[in-house]
Coordinates of C-alpha atoms (C1' of nucleotides) and ligand atoms in Angstrom, one line a residue:
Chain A
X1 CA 19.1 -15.5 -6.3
X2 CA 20.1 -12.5 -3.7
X3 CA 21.0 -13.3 0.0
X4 CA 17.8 -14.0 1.1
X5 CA 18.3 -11.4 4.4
X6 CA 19.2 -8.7 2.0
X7 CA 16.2 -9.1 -0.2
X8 CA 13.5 -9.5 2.9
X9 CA 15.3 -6.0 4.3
X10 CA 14.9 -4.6 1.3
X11 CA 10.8 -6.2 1.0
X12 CA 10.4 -4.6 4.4
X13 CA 11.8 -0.8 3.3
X14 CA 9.2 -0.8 0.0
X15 CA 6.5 -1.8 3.2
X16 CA 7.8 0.7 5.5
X17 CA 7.0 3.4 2.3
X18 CA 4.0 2.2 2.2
X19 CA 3.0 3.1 5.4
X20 CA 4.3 6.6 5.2
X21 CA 3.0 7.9 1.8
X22 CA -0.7 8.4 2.4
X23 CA 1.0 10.7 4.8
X24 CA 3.4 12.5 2.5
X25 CA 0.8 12.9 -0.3
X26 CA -1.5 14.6 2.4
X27 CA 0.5 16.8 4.1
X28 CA 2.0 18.1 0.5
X29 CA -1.3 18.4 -0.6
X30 CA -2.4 20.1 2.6
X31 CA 0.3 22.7 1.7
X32 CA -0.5 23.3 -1.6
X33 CA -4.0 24.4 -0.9
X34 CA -3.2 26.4 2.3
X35 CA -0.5 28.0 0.0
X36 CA -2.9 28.2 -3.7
X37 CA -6.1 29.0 -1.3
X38 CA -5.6 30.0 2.2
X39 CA -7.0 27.0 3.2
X40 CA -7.0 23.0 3.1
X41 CA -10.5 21.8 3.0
X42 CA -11.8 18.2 3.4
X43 CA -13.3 18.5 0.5
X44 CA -10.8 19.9 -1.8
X45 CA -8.1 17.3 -0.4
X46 CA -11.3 14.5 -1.5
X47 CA -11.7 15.8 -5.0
X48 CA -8.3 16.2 -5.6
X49 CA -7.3 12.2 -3.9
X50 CA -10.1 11.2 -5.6
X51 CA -11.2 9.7 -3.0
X52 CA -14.6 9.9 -0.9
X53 CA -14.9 12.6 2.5
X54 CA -15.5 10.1 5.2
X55 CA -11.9 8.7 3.3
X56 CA -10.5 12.4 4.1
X57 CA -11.6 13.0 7.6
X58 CA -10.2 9.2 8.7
X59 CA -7.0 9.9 7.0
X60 CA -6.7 13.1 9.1
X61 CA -7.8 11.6 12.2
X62 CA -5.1 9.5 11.8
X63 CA -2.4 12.6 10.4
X64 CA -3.4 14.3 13.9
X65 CA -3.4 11.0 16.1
X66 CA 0.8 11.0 14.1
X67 CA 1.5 14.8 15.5
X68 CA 1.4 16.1 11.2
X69 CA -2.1 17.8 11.8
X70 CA -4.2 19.8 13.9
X71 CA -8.2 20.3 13.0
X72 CA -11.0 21.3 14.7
X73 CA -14.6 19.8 14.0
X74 CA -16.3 21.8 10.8
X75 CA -12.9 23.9 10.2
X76 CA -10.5 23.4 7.6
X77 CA -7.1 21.4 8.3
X78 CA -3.5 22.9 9.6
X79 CA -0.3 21.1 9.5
X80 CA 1.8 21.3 12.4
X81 CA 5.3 22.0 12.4
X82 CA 6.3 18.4 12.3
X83 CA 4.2 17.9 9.4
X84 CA 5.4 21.5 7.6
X85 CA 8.9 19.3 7.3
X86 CA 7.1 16.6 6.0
X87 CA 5.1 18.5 3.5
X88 CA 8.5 20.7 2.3
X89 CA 10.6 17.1 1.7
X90 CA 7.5 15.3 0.1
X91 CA 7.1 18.1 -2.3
X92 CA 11.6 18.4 -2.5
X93 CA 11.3 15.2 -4.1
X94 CA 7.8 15.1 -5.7
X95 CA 9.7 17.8 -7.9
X96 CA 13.2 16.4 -8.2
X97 CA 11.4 13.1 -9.4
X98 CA 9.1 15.1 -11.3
X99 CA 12.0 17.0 -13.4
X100 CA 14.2 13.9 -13.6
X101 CA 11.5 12.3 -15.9
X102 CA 11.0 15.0 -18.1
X103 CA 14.9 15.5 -18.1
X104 CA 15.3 12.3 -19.2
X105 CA 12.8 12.9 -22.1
X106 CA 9.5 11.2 -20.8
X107 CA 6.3 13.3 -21.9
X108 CA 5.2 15.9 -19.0
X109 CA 1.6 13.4 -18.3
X110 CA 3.2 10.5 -17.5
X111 CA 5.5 11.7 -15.8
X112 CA 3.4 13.5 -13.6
X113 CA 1.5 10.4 -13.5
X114 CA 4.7 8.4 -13.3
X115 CA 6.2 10.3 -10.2
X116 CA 3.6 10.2 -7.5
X117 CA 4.2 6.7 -7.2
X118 CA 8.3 7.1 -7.8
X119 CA 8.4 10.0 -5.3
X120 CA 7.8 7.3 -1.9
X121 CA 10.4 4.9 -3.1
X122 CA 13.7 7.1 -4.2
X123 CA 16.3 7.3 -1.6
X124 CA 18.5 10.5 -0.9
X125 CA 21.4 8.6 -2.6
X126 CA 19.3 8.5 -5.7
X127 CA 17.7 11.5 -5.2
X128 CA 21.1 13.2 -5.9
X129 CA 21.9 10.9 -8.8
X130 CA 18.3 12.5 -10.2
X131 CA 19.7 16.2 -9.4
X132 CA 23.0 15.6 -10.9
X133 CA 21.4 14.1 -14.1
X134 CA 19.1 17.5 -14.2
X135 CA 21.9 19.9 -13.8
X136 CA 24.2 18.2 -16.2
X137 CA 21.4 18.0 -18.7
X138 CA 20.8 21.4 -18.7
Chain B
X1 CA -2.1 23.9 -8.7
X2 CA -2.3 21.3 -11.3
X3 CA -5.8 20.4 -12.8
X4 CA -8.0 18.8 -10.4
X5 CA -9.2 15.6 -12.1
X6 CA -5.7 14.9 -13.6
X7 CA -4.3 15.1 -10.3
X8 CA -7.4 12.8 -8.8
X9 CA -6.6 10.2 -11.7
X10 CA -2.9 10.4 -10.9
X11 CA -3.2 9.4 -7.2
X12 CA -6.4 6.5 -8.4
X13 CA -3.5 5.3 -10.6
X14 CA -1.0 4.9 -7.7
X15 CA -3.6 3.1 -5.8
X16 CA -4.6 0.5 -8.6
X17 CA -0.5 -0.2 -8.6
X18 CA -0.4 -1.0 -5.1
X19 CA -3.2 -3.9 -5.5
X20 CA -1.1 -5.1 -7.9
X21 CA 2.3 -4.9 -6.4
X22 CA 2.2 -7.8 -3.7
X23 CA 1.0 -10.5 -6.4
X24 CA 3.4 -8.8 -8.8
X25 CA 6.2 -9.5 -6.5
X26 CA 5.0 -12.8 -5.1
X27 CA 4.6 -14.1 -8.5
X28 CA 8.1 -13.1 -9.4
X29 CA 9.6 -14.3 -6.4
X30 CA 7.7 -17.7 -6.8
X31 CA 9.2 -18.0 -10.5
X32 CA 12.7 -17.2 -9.4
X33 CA 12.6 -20.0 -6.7
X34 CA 11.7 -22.4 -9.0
X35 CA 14.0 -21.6 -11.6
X36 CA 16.8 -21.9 -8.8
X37 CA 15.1 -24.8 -6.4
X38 CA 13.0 -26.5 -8.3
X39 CA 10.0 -25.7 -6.3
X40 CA 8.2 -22.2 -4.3
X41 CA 7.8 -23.2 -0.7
X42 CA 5.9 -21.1 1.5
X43 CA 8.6 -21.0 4.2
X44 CA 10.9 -19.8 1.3
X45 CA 8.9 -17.3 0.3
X46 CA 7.9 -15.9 3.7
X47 CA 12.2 -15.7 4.6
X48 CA 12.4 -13.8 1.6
X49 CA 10.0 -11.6 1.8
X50 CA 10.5 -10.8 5.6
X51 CA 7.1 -11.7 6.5
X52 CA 5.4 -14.5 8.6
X53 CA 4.2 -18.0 6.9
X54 CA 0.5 -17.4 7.8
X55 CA 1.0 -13.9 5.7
X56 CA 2.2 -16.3 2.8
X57 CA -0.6 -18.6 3.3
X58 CA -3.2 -16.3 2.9
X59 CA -1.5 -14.1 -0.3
X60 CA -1.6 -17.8 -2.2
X61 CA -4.7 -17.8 -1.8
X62 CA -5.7 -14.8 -2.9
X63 CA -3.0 -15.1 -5.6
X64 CA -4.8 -18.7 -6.5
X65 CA -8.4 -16.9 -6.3
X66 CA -7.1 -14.4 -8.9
X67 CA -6.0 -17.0 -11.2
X68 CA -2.4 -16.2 -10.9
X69 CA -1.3 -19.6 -9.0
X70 CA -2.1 -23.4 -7.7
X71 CA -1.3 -25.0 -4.7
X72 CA -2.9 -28.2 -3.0
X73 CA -2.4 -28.3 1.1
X74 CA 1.1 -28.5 2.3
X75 CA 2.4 -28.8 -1.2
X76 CA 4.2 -26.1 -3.2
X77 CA 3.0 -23.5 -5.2
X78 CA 3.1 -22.9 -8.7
X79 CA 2.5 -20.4 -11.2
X80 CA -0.6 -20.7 -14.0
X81 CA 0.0 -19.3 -17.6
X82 CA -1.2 -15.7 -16.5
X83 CA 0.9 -16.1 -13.4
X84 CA 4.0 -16.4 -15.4
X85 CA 3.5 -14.0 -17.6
X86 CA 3.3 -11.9 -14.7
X87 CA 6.6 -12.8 -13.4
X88 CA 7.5 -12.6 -16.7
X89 CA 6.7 -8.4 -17.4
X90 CA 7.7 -8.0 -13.7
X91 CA 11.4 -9.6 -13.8
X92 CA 11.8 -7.2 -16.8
X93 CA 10.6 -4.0 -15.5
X94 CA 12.9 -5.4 -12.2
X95 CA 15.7 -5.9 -14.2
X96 CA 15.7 -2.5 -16.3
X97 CA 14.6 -0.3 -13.1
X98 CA 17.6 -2.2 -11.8
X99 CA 20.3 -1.6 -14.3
X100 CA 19.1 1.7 -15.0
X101 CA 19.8 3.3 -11.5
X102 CA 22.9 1.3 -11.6
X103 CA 23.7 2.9 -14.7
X104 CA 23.1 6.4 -13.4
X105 CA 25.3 5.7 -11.1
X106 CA 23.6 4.6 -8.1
X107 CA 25.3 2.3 -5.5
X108 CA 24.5 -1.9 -6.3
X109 CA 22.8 -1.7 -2.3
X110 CA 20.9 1.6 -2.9
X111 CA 20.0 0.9 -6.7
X112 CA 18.5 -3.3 -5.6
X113 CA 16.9 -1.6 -2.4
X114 CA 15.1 1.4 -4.5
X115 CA 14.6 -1.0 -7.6
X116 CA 12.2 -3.2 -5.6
X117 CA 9.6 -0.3 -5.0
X118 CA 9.9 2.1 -7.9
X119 CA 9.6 -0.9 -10.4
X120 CA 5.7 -0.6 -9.6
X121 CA 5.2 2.6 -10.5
X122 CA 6.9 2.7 -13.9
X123 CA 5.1 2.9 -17.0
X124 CA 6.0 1.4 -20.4
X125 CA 7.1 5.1 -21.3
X126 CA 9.2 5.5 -18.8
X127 CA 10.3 2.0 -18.8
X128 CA 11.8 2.6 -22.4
X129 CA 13.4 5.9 -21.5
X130 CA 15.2 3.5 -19.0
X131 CA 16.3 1.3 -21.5
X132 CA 17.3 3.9 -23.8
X133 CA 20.1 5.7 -21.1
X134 CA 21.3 2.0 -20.6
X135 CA 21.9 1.5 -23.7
X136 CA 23.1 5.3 -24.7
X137 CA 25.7 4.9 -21.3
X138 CA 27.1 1.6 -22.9
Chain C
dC1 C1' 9.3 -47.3 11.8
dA2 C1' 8.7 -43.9 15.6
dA3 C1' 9.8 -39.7 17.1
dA4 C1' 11.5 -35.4 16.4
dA5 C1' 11.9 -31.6 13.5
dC6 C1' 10.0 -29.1 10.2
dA7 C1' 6.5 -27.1 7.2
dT8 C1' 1.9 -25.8 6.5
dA9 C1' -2.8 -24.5 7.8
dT10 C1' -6.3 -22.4 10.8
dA11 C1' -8.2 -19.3 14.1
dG12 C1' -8.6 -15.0 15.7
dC13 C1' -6.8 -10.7 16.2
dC14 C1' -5.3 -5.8 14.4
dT15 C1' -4.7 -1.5 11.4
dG16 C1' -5.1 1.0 7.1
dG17 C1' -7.6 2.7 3.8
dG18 C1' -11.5 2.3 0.9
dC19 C1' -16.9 2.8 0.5
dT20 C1' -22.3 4.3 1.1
dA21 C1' -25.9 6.1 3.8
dT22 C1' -27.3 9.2 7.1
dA23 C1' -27.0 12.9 10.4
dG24 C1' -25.4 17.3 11.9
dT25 C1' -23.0 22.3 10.9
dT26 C1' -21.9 26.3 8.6
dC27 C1' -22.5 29.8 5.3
dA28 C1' -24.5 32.4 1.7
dT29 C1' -28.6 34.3 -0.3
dT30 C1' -32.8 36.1 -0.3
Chain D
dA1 C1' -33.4 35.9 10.1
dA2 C1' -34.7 31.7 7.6
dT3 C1' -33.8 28.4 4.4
dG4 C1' -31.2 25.7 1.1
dA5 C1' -26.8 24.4 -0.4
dA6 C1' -22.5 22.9 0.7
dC7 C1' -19.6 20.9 3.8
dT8 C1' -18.3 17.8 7.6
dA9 C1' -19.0 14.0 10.7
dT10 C1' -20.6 9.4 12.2
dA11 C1' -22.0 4.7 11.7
dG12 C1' -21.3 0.6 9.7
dC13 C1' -19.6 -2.0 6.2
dC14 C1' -15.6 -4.3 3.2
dC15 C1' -11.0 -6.2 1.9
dA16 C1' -5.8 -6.4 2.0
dG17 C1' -2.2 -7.5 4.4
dG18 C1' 0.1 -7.8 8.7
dC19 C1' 0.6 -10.6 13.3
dT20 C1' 0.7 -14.7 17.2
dA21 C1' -0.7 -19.0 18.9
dT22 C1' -2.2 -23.4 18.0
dA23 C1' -3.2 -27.5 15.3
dT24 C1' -2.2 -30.6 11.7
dG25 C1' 0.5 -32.7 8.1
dT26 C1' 5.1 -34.3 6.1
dT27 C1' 9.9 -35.5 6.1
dT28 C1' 14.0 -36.8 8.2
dT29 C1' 16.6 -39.4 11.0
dG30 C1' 18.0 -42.3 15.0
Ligands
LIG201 MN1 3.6 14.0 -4.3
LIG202 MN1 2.7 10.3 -4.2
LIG203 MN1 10.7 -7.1 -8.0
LIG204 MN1 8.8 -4.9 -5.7

DNA sequence: CAAAACATATAGCCTGGGCTATAGTTCATT
DNA sequence: AATGAACTATAGCCCAGGCTATATGTTTTG
């Protein structure tokens, strides 16, 4: 068995990911449409979650509350500059993680399915390892 | 902009993974300190996970509602046939996410640390691309 | 074998992230 | 400009999974 400190740290890093990737997937979603449409609507962001409006408009009451959104009542949603970063390194790595899976020979479905839930849980160090697998399999 | 209701079904699938993820590790967890203690305490299992007993308390029981574990009061817990088979499929999918970022070259700290999130979120696709680089980097 | 130490359970709280049903706004069309 | 459709918000509910404080068992040990 591991050192028991070592494995609750590491118990308590997947929880910490957890907590952030509701707001990752937003605010890369959020930029998606504003970039594809002009816009992020609430109920574009709830068709394409899956995922009911009063779901949407809590979420973002709580992505404003965090400093990654502004909205007025009845308008569509903006992301700050805080939540731009956010939005450019969730995306960064959506796609490295996306590409590292089809690099590696898994079909293009499930591994789109397969990296929204990879994306919240690579570090940078394996991030890299993913990008140098890319370019050397190219 | 991908298609709409694959993107929705992607994100639904992440969220059915999460409800699975706690009794996925729990059960694993529980399996290993038995194999190396003889028995799953709660106190154990609360150290290692880095959470607090009463946490612990209430996860068997949900675990034990969902068939996966018994436990009488202030007695340890143990695993039912489904709950081993859990622990079994989980150690596995632990074990290759495991060895695979190891094998691509990923630090023992960074590769145990990343290994305990991404393993929920791999399918059996990917999961046998992972053991096919293992084996290929032999 | 009693007392102390330890482990477990319970009560009561909180937040996140889901939902449905209902109410209120905005916008497009006639 | 009025109305209907579409969108957004609010209210009120649920469960998972955290926590602290307190109570109750169990085990160890003097
Ligand atoms: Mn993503
Ligand atoms: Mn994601
Ligand atoms: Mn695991
Ligand atoms: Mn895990």
């Amino acid at each position: 068995m591991p050192d028991a400190d070592k494995q609750a740290a590491n118990f308590q890093r997947v929880r910490e990911a957890h907590q952030v990737e509701v707001a990752e997937d937003y605010v890369e979603l959020i930029a998606d449409l504003i970039e594809a449409t002009g816009e992020a609507r609430a109920a574009d962001i709830a068709r394409r979650l899956g995922v009911s409006h009063p779901t949407v408009v809590k979420a973002i009451g709580r992505l404003q509350r965090d400093g990654l959104v502004e909205s007025l009542p009845y308008r569509s949603v903006f992301l700050t500059e805080s939540g731009r970063a956010m939005a450019e390194r969730s995306k960064r790595r959506h796609e490295v993680v996306l590409g590292f899976l089809k690099a590696l020979g898994v079909a293009d479905e499930t591994a789109e399915r397969d990296a929204e839930g990879i994306e919240h849980h690579v570090s940078d160090e394996t991030l890299s390892a993913f990008e140098r697998f890319i370019r050397d399999s190219r």
